[in-house]
Short mmCIF file of C-alpha atoms in Angstrom, two decimals:
data_model
loop_
_atom_site.label_atom_id
_atom_site.label_comp_id
_atom_site.label_asym_id
_atom_site.label_seq_id
_atom_site.Cartn_x
_atom_site.Cartn_y
_atom_site.Cartn_z
CA MET N 1 31.64 22.15 43.16
CA THR N 2 29.88 22.52 46.35
CA ALA N 3 26.34 20.27 47.31
CA GLY N 4 23.57 22.27 46.27
CA SER N 5 25.58 24.56 43.86
CA GLY N 6 27.08 24.95 40.61
CA THR N 7 27.08 22.27 38.17
CA PHE N 8 29.17 19.19 37.03
CA PRO N 9 31.99 19.37 33.82
CA LEU N 10 31.26 19.25 30.74
CA THR N 11 27.47 17.94 30.84
CA GLY N 12 26.38 20.27 33.53
CA ARG N 13 24.20 17.14 35.42
CA PRO N 14 26.27 14.60 37.76
CA PRO N 15 28.06 12.30 35.34
CA ARG N 16 27.18 8.06 36.02
CA ILE N 17 30.51 6.17 37.52
CA VAL N 18 31.41 3.07 36.22
CA VAL N 19 34.00 1.57 39.35
CA LEU N 20 35.94 -1.10 38.46
CA ALA N 21 36.82 -3.10 41.13
CA CYS N 22 40.27 -6.22 41.11
CA SER N 23 42.74 -7.70 42.96
CA ALA N 24 45.09 -10.62 41.60
CA GLY N 25 45.72 -10.90 37.89
CA GLY N 26 43.37 -7.63 38.39
CA LEU N 27 45.29 -5.41 36.33
CA ASP N 28 44.56 -8.35 32.58
CA ALA N 29 41.40 -7.56 32.82
CA LEU N 30 41.46 -3.67 33.66
CA ALA N 31 43.55 -2.86 30.43
CA ARG N 32 41.24 -5.31 28.71
CA VAL N 33 38.25 -3.27 29.95
CA LEU N 34 39.61 -0.30 29.36
CA ARG N 35 40.78 -0.65 26.08
CA PRO N 36 38.29 -0.76 23.17
CA LEU N 37 36.49 1.48 25.81
CA PRO N 38 36.11 5.12 23.87
CA ALA N 39 37.35 8.53 24.92
CA ASP N 40 34.15 10.58 24.91
CA LEU N 41 32.00 7.74 26.63
CA PRO N 42 29.40 9.72 29.20
CA ALA N 43 30.80 8.39 32.39
CA ALA N 44 33.40 8.62 35.47
CA PHE N 45 35.20 5.90 35.44
CA VAL N 46 37.24 4.71 39.08
CA VAL N 47 39.11 2.28 39.39
CA VAL N 48 40.13 -0.21 42.99
CA GLN N 49 42.54 -2.69 42.67
CA HIS N 50 43.85 -3.73 45.80
CA GLN N 51 47.52 -1.85 47.08
CA ARG N 52 50.11 -3.19 49.20
CA PRO N 53 50.48 0.95 51.27
CA GLY N 54 53.83 1.54 50.12
CA GLN N 55 53.65 0.37 46.73
CA GLY N 56 54.11 3.51 45.21
CA GLY N 57 51.24 5.30 42.39
CA LEU N 58 52.55 2.09 39.41
CA LEU N 59 48.86 2.08 38.65
CA ALA N 60 47.68 4.57 36.77
CA PRO N 61 50.54 4.86 34.40
CA ILE N 62 50.26 1.47 33.15
CA LEU N 63 46.62 2.06 32.82
CA ALA N 64 47.17 5.25 31.00
CA LYS N 65 49.04 3.69 28.14
CA ARG N 66 46.23 0.82 27.49
CA CYS N 67 43.21 3.36 28.60
CA CYS N 68 41.90 6.12 24.99
CA MET N 69 40.56 8.49 28.03
CA PRO N 70 43.54 10.47 29.98
CA VAL N 71 44.07 8.45 33.50
CA HIS N 72 45.74 9.63 37.12
CA GLU N 73 45.63 9.20 41.08
CA VAL N 74 42.37 10.42 42.28
CA ARG N 75 42.91 13.14 44.57
CA HIS N 76 41.30 13.90 48.00
CA GLY N 77 38.55 15.58 46.59
CA GLU N 78 38.67 15.53 43.22
CA LEU N 79 35.37 16.19 41.56
CA LEU N 80 34.66 13.53 38.64
CA ARG N 81 34.34 13.87 35.12
CA GLU N 82 33.23 12.29 32.40
CA GLY N 83 35.31 11.41 30.12
CA ARG N 84 38.24 10.39 32.56
CA VAL N 85 39.52 6.76 34.86
CA TYR N 86 41.20 8.15 38.63
CA VAL N 87 42.97 5.59 40.45
CA VAL N 88 42.22 4.80 44.29
CA PRO N 89 45.77 5.21 45.18
CA PRO N 90 47.67 3.05 47.75
CA GLY N 91 46.97 3.27 51.11
CA ARG N 92 44.07 5.00 51.73
CA HIS N 93 39.92 3.94 51.05
CA ALA N 94 37.75 6.58 48.40
CA LEU N 95 34.61 7.15 49.98
CA ALA N 96 31.62 8.88 47.83
CA THR N 97 30.38 12.88 49.06
CA THR N 98 26.76 14.12 47.94
CA ALA N 99 28.81 16.57 46.13
CA GLY N 100 30.47 14.97 43.84
CA THR N 101 34.10 14.18 44.77
CA LEU N 102 35.81 11.46 45.92
CA ALA N 103 37.85 12.15 49.95
CA LEU N 104 40.39 9.61 50.51
CA ILE N 105 40.89 8.21 53.82
CA SER N 106 43.97 5.78 55.42
CA THR N 107 43.94 2.39 55.79
CA ASP N 108 45.98 2.26 59.53
CA GLY N 109 42.42 -0.24 60.17
CA PRO N 110 39.83 -2.68 59.21
CA PRO N 111 37.72 -3.65 56.54
CA PRO N 112 41.48 -5.79 55.35
CA TYR N 113 41.33 -5.13 51.97
CA ARG N 114 42.34 -2.09 50.20
CA PRO N 115 41.85 -0.17 48.57
CA SER N 116 38.16 -1.55 49.77
CA ALA N 117 36.01 -2.11 47.36
CA ASP N 118 33.47 -2.06 49.22
CA LEU N 119 33.29 1.01 51.15
CA LEU N 120 33.24 2.71 47.55
CA LEU N 121 30.46 1.09 46.43
CA SER N 122 28.40 1.72 49.29
CA SER N 123 29.31 5.43 49.69
CA LEU N 124 28.00 5.36 46.07
CA ALA N 125 25.58 3.53 46.11
CA VAL N 126 23.27 5.35 48.72
CA THR N 127 25.04 9.06 47.03
CA ALA N 128 25.01 7.90 43.45
CA GLY N 129 21.84 5.98 42.95
CA PRO N 130 21.06 4.70 39.97
CA ARG N 131 23.76 6.24 38.17
CA THR N 132 26.30 3.67 39.66
CA ILE N 133 27.59 0.69 37.54
CA ALA N 134 29.80 -1.55 39.89
CA VAL N 135 32.33 -4.04 37.88
CA ILE N 136 33.56 -6.58 39.66
CA LEU N 137 36.80 -8.05 38.31
CA SER N 138 39.45 -10.94 38.95
CA GLY N 139 40.21 -10.60 42.56
CA GLY N 140 40.62 -13.35 45.39
CA GLY N 141 38.47 -12.39 48.63
CA SER N 142 35.41 -11.44 48.35
CA ASP N 143 35.88 -7.81 48.41
CA GLY N 144 33.27 -6.07 46.50
CA ALA N 145 30.01 -9.01 47.51
CA THR N 146 28.34 -6.04 49.95
CA GLY N 147 28.95 -3.61 47.82
CA ALA N 148 27.08 -4.71 44.55
CA VAL N 149 24.46 -5.75 47.03
CA ALA N 150 24.27 -1.94 48.33
CA VAL N 151 24.62 -0.43 44.19
CA HIS N 152 21.62 -3.41 43.70
CA ASP N 153 19.43 -2.44 46.28
CA PHE N 154 19.88 1.81 45.43
CA GLY N 155 19.19 1.27 42.02
CA GLY N 156 22.64 0.71 40.29
CA THR N 157 23.72 -2.02 38.37
CA VAL N 158 26.48 -4.87 38.60
CA LEU N 159 27.91 -6.55 36.17
CA ALA N 160 31.02 -10.00 37.16
CA ALA N 161 33.70 -11.16 35.40
CA ASP N 162 33.12 -15.00 34.17
CA GLU N 163 35.12 -17.80 35.52
CA ALA N 164 36.73 -18.49 32.43
CA SER N 165 38.36 -15.22 31.58
CA SER N 166 38.96 -14.90 35.41
CA ALA N 167 42.51 -15.32 37.07
CA HIS N 168 41.32 -15.25 39.92
CA PHE N 169 37.86 -16.10 40.78
CA ALA N 170 36.66 -14.89 44.37
CA MET N 171 36.21 -11.42 43.89
CA PRO N 172 33.25 -12.17 41.29
CA ALA N 173 31.59 -15.73 42.55
CA ALA N 174 31.17 -13.80 45.72
CA ALA N 175 29.22 -11.03 44.18
CA ILE N 176 27.38 -13.63 42.33
CA ALA N 177 25.70 -14.96 44.92
CA ARG N 178 24.50 -12.52 46.87
CA ASP N 179 21.26 -12.00 46.54
CA ASP N 180 21.16 -10.97 42.99
CA ALA N 181 23.12 -8.42 42.92
CA VAL N 182 24.86 -9.22 39.51
CA ASP N 183 23.23 -8.07 36.51
CA ARG N 184 24.92 -9.71 34.24
CA VAL N 185 28.28 -12.20 34.62
CA LEU N 186 30.14 -11.73 30.98
CA PRO N 187 33.60 -12.60 29.66
CA VAL N 188 36.25 -9.98 31.01
CA ASP N 189 36.44 -9.32 27.02
CA ASP N 190 33.19 -8.80 26.36
CA ILE N 191 32.58 -6.56 29.35
CA ALA N 192 33.20 -3.03 27.27
CA ALA N 193 30.61 -3.76 24.94
CA ALA N 194 28.10 -4.04 27.62
CA LEU N 195 29.87 -0.54 29.43
CA VAL N 196 28.84 1.11 25.97
CA ALA N 197 25.53 -0.35 25.78
CA LEU N 198 25.15 0.64 29.86
CA LEU N 199 25.73 4.58 28.90
CA GLY N 200 23.91 4.77 25.58
CA ARG N 201 27.05 4.40 22.91
CA ALA N 202 26.61 2.40 19.59
CA GLU N 203 30.58 1.79 18.89
CA LEU N 204 33.15 0.74 20.60
CA GLY N 205 36.51 2.52 20.20
CA ARG N 206 38.28 -0.52 18.77
CA ALA N 207 37.49 -1.82 15.72
CA GLU N 208 39.18 -5.05 16.82
CA THR N 209 37.45 -5.16 19.77
CA PRO N 210 34.13 -6.87 19.98
CA THR N 211 30.56 -4.95 19.46
CA THR N 212 27.82 -6.86 21.09
CA ALA N 213 28.55 -8.57 24.39
CA ALA N 214 27.16 -12.16 24.45
CA PRO N 215 24.57 -12.52 26.59
CA GLY N 216 24.47 -13.85 31.07
CA PRO N 217 23.94 -14.61 33.37
CA VAL N 218 20.77 -12.58 35.25
CA GLY N 219 19.68 -11.68 38.31
CA ARG N 220 17.18 -9.16 37.44
CA ALA N 221 15.94 -7.13 35.00
CA GLY N 222 18.46 -7.80 32.59
CA ILE N 223 20.14 -4.13 31.01
#
């Protein structure tokens, strides 16, 4: 699709976009969020985990074994489709476009976090507004906090993992501390149910996973 023409696949409307942002300890958290999700959720999922540029594309095939949805590394200019998981590759930043695609740029310079959750979330806040859902998971540093504020300010929703369920709490803590940008702070194992509720589905994909999200601190009007 090009800006201003055509239609988005599957639904004929721009999809909701869920960004799962993490760093250290993030693989386990990603699996625990993605595994219970049904394959037909009306959203595109984008994973941005800090990785060394020369690390190789290992994350997508690992997640593909732990997820009901198709998973692959996002390609430059690729249109985001519902019911799929896109992994930002090592050594690239991803920026959202008004055409519903992701543009990949090199990470030779700052910001230091690679790929950058702040860049992706801020560009999505501007281009997708209320259709954006940010999920800040385990990681060191503060990447994602500024992006969470942008998502909040443009009408999107922000979830963050709580300290007890985070291997590294610095990333979620930084977002939680920023201007009431986080709507809910949840145990990692309750985030899937919260996403299902947000996206208009009544049930998770697997019976053994939680069916309701435990209430967490609310930064603004509850989701």
